[in-house]
Coordinates of C-alpha atoms and ligand atoms in Angstrom, one line a residue:
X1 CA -12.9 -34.6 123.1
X2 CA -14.9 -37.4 122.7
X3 CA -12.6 -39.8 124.2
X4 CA -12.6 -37.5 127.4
X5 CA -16.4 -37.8 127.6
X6 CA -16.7 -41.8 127.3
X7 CA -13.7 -41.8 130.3
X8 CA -15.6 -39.8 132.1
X9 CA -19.0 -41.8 132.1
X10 CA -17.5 -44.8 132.5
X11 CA -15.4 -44.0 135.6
X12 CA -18.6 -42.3 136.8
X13 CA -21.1 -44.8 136.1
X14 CA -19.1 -47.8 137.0
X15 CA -17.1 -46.0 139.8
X16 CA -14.2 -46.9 138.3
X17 CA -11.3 -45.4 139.4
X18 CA -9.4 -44.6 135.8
X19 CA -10.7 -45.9 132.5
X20 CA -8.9 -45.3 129.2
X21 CA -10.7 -46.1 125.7
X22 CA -8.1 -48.3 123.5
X23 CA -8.5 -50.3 119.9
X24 CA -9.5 -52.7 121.2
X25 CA -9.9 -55.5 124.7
X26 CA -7.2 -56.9 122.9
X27 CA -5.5 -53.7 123.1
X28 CA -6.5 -53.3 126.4
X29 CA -5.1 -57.2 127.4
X30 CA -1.5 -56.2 126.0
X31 CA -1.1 -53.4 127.9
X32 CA -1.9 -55.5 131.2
X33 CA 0.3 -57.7 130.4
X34 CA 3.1 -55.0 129.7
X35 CA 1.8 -52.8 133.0
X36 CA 2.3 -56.8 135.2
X37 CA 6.1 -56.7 133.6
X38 CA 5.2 -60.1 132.3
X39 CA 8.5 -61.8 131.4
X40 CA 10.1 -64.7 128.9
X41 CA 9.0 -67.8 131.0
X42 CA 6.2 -66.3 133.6
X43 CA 2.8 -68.1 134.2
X44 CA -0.6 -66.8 133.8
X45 CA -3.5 -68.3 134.8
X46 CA -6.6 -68.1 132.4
X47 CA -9.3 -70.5 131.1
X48 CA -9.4 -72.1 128.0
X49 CA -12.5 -71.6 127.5
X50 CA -12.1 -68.1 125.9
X51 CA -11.2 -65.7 122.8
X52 CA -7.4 -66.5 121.7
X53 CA -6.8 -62.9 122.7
X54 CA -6.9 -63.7 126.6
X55 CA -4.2 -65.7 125.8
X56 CA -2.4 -63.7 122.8
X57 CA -1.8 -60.7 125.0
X58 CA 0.6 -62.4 127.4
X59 CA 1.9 -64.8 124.6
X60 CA 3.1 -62.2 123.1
X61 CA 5.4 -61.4 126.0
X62 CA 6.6 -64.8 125.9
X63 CA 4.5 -66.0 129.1
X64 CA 3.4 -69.6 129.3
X65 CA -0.5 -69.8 129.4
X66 CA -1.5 -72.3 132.4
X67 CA -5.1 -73.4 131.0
X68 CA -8.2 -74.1 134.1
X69 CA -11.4 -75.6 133.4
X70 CA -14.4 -74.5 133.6
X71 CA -17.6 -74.6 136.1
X72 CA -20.2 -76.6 134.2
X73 CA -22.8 -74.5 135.5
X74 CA -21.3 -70.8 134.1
X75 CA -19.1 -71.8 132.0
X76 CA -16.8 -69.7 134.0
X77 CA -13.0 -70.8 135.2
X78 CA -13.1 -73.1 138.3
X79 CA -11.7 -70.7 140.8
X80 CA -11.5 -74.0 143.1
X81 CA -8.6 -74.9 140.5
X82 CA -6.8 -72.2 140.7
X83 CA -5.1 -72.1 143.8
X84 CA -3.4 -75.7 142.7
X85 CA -1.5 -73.8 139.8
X86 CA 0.3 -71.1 141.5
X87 CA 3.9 -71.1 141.3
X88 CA 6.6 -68.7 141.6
X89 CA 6.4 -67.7 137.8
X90 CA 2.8 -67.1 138.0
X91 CA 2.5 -63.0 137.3
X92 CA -1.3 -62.6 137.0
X93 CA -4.8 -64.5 137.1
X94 CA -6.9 -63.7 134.1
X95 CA -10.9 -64.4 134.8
X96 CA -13.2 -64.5 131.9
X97 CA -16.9 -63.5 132.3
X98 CA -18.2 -65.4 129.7
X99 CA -21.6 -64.6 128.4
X100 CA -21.7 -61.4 131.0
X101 CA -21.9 -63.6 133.6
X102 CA -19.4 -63.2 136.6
X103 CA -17.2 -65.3 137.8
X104 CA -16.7 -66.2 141.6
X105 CA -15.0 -62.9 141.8
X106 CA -14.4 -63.6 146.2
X107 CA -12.5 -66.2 145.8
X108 CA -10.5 -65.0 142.5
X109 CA -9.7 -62.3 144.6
X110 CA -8.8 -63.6 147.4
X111 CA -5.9 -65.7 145.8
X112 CA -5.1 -62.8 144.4
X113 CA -4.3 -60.7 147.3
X114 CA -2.9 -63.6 149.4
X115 CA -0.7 -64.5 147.0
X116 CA -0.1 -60.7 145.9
X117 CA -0.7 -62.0 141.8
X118 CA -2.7 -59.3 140.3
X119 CA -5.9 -60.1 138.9
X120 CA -7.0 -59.0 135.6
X121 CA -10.6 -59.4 134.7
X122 CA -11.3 -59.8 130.7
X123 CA -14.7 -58.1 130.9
X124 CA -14.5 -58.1 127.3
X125 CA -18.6 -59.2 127.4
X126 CA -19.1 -58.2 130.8
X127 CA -19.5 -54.1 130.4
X128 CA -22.6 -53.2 132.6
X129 CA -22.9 -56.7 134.4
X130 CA -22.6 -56.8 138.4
X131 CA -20.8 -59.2 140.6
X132 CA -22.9 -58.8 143.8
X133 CA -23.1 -55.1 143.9
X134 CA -20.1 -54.1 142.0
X135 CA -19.2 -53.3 138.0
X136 CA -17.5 -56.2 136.5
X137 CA -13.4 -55.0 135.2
X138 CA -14.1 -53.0 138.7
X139 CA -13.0 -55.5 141.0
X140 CA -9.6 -56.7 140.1
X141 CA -6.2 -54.7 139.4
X142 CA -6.5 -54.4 136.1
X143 CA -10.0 -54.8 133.8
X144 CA -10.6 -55.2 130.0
X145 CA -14.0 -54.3 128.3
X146 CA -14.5 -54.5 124.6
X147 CA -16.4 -51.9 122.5
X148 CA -16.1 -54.5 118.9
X149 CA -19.0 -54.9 116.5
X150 CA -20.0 -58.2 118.3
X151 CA -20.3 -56.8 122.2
X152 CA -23.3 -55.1 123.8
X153 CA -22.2 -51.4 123.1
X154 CA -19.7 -50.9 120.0
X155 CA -18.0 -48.7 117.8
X156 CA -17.0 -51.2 115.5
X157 CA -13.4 -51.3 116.9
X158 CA -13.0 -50.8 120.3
X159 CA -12.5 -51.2 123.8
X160 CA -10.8 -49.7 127.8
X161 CA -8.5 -50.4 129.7
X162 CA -9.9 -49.8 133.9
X163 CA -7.1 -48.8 136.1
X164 CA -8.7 -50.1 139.3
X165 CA -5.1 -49.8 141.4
X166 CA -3.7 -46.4 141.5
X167 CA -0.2 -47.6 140.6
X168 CA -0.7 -48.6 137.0
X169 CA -2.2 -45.3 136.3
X170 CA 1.1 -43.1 135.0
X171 CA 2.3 -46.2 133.5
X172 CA -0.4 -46.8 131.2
X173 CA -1.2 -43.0 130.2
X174 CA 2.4 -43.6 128.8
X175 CA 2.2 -47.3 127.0
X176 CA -1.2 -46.1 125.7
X177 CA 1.0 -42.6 123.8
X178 CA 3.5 -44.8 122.0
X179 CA 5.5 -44.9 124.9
X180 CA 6.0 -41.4 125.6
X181 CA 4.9 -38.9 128.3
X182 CA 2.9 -36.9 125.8
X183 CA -0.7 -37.3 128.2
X184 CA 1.6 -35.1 130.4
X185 CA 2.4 -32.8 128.2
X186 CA -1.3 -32.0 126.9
X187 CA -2.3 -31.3 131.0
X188 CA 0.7 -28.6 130.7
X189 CA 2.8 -31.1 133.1
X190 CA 6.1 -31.1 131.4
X191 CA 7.4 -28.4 128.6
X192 CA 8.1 -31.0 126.2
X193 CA 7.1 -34.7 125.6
X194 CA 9.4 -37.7 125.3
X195 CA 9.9 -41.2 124.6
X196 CA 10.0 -42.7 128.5
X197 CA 8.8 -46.5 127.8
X198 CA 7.7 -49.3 125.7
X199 CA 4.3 -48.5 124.4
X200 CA 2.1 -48.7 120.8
X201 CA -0.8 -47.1 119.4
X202 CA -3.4 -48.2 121.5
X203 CA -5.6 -44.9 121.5
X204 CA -8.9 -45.2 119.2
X205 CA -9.9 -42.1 117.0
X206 CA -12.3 -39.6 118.7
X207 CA -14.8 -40.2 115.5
X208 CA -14.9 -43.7 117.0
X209 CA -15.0 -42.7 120.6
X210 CA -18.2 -40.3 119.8
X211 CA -20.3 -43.0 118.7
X212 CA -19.4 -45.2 121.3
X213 CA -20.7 -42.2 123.5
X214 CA -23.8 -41.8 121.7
X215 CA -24.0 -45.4 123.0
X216 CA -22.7 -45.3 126.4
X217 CA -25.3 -42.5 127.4
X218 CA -28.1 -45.1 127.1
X219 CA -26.6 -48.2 128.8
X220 CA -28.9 -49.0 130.9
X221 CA -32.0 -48.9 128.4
X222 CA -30.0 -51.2 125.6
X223 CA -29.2 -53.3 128.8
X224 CA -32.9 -53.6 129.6
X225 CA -33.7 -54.0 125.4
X226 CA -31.2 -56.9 125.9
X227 CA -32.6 -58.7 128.8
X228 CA -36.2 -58.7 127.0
X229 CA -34.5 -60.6 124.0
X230 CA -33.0 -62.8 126.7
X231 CA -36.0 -63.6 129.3
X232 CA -37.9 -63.9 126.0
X233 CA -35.8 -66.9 125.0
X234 CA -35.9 -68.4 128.5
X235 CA -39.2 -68.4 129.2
X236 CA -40.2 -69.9 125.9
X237 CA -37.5 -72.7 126.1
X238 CA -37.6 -73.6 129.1
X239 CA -40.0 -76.3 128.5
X240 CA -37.3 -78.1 127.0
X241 CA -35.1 -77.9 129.9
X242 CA -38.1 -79.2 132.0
X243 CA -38.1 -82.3 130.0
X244 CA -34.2 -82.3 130.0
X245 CA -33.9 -81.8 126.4
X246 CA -31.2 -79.2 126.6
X247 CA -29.7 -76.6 129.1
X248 CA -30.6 -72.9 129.3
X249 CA -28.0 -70.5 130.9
X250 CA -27.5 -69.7 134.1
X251 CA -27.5 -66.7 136.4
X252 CA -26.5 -67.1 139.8
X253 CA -28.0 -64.9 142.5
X254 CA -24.8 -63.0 143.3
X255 CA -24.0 -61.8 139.0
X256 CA -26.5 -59.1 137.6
X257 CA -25.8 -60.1 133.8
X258 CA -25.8 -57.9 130.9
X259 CA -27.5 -60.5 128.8
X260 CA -24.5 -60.4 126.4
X261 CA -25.5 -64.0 125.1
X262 CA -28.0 -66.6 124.6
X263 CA -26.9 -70.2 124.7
X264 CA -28.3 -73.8 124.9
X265 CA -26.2 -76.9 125.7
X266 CA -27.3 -79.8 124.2
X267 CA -26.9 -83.2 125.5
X268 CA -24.7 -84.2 123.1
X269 CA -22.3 -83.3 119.7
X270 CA -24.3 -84.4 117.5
X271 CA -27.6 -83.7 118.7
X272 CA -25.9 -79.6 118.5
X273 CA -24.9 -80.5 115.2
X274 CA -28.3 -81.6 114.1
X275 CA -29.9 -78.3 115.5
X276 CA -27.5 -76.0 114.2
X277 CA -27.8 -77.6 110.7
X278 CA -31.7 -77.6 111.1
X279 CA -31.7 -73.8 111.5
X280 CA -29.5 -73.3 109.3
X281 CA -31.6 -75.0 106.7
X282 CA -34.7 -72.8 107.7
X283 CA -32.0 -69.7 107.1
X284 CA -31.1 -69.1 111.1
X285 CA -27.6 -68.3 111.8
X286 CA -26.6 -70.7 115.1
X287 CA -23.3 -70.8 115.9
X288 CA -21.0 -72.3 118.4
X289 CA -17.6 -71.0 119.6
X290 CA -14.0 -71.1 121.5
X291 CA -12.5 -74.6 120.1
X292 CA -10.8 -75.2 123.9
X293 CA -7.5 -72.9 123.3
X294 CA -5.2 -75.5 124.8
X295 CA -6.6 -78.2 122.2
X296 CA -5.5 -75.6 119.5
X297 CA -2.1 -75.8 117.6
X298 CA -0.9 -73.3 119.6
X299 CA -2.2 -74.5 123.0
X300 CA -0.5 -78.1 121.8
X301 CA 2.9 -76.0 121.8
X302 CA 2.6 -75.3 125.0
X303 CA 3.0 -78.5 125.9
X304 CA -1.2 -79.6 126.6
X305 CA -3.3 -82.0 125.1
X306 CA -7.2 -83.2 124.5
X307 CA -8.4 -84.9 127.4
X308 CA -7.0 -82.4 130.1
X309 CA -9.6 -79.8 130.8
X310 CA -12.4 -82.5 130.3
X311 CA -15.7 -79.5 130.8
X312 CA -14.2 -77.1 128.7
X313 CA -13.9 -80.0 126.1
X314 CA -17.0 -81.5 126.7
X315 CA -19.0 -78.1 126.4
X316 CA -17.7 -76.7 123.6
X317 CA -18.9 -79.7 121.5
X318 CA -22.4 -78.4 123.0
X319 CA -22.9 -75.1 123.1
X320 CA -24.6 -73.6 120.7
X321 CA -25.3 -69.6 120.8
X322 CA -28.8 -68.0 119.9
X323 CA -29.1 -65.2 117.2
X324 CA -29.1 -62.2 119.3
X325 CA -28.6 -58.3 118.6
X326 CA -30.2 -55.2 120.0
X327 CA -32.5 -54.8 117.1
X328 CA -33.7 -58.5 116.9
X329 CA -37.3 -58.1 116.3
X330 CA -40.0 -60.2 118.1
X331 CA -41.3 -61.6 115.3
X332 CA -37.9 -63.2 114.4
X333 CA -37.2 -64.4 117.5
X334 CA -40.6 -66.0 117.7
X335 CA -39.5 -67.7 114.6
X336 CA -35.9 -69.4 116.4
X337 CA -38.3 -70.3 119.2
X338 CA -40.6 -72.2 117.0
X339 CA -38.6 -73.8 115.0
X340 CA -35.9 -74.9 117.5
X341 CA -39.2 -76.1 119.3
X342 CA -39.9 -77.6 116.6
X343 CA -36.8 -79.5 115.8
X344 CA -37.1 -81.1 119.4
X345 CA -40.6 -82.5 118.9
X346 CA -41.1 -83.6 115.6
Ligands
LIG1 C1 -14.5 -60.1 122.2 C2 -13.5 -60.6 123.2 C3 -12.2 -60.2 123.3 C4 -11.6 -59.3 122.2 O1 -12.2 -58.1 122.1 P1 -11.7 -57.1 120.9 O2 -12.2 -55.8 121.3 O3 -12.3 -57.7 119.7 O4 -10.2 -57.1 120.9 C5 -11.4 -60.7 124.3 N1 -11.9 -61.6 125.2 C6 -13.1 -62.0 125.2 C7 -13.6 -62.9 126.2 C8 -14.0 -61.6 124.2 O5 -15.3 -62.0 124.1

């Protein structure tokens, strides 16, 4: 069992305490939000600055999404905002590392606890990235990596659910089976299996989970094949941050990143716009992403509107992300440098 072996590594390599494959990180964000007994009116705190799934999961069990900014540094959620938005009704905290970089993780916890709300990291793009010395979708309750085409290990579809307090263990064995108790069963547990819970497909195929392993066993060297793509694009563009022409991203000291993503932030909309469409015209594939989720239609439902998380609107009419996969040759990437050098200076 394929499936078996990726649990397994994962718990072992990340010392993890229980980590289940699933779907997806959506998946794995629906069956936090069913393991937090989320309920018809409920809060959960998440930025906005993230993939509609964050949000979906909870949606879905008819929370209300309470939208924080971001840090303009990270682009992660402002955990100095957070504590302001606590209610009664709020049922979990959902940080986003964005990019693979951590967020304040000591303070997000520490809310956390002294308001006894669990945490629930969306590590969708954080798998193999470090906040201080420990594994991000380690740290919270509940974490959520992603395995899909787009993250740093994949098998097309894919992604875990990490069970980093003990009692959401049985639980989710059971929401993961359709609702049933049949994990128990296989270990010879019970004599039969049965419908116990609310639960949905959220298992991925073992053909899936076998090339995920294939993967898994060499995390650390597509990590380091990663950070020589990224370092590569630092170093050379760095001149332009020197003469404040744009903004390269930022690591702080305490976040070992997985170098999930390259991203400048330009000084303006348009002058994005003008680079995207410059590269574009030479045959480079620049894109930006996450309109702000509470500017969306849905987000408007809920009651918000533009002009109230001013960085996250502000920077996601900036950002614009680097091509970047494992086998991005040198030559290529010499080729973004040059032109988007290029672009600048002429
Ligand atoms: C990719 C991503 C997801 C969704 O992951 P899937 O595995 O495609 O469901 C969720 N949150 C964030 C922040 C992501 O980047």
């Amino acid at each position: 069992m394929f499936s078996k072996k990726c649990h397994a590594l994962l718990e072992e390599k990340l010392g993890a305490n229980k980590v289940l494959l699933t779907t997806s990180c959506t998946a794995a964000l629906e069956m936090s939000a069913i393991l937090c007994n989320i309920e018809p009116g409920d809060e959960v705190i998440l930025p906005s600055f993230t993939f509609v799934s964050t949000a979906n999961a909870f949606i879905l069990r008819w929370a209300k999404p309470v939208f924080i900014d971001i840090n303009e540094d990270t682009l992660n959620i402002n955990a100095s905002l957070i504590e302001t938005k606590i209610t009664e009704k709020t049922k979990a905290i959902v940080p986003v590392h964005y990019a693979g970089v951590s967020c304040d993780m000591d303070t997000i916890l520490d809310i956390g606890q002294r308001y006894n709300i669990p945490v629930i990291e969306d590590a969708a793009q954080g798998v193999n990235a470090k906040y201080k010395d420990r594994y991000l979708g380690t740290l919270g309750q509940i974490g959520t990596y992603s395995f899909h085409e787009t993250k740093n290990f994949n098998c097309g579809e894919g992604g875990a659910l990490v069970l980093n307090d003990e009692q959401y263990i049985e639980r989710a064995e059971i929401i993961r089976e359709k609702g049933t108790n049949r994990s128990k069963f296989w270990r010879g547990e019970v004599d039969k299996y049965t419908w116990v819970d609310i639960g949905s497909s959220f298992l991925p195929s073992d053909i899936l989970s076998a090339y995920l392993f294939a993967q898994l066993e060499y995390m650390d060297e597509i990590t380091n094949i990663r950070k020589v793509i990224w370092d590569f694009y630092y170093s050379n563009l760095r001149l332009l941050e020197v003469k404040e022409l744009l903004r390269l991203p930022l690591i702080p000291p305490w976040c070992q990143s997985n170098y999930h993503m390259f991203y400048l932030i330009l000084p303006t909309e348009d002058a994005r716009d003008d680079l995207m469409n410059f590269l574009k015209q030479e045959g480079i594939l620049a894109v930006f992403h996450y309109l702000p989720l509470h500017t969306s239609p849905v987000g408007m439902k809920f009651g918000y509107s533009i002009g109230d998380l001013p960085v996250t609107e502000n920077i996601s009419r900036r950002i614009l992300r680097l091509p970047r996969y494992n086998d991005l040759q040198h030559h290529e990437q010499e080729k973004v440098i040059e032109l988007i050098i290029k672009g600048f200076i002429s």
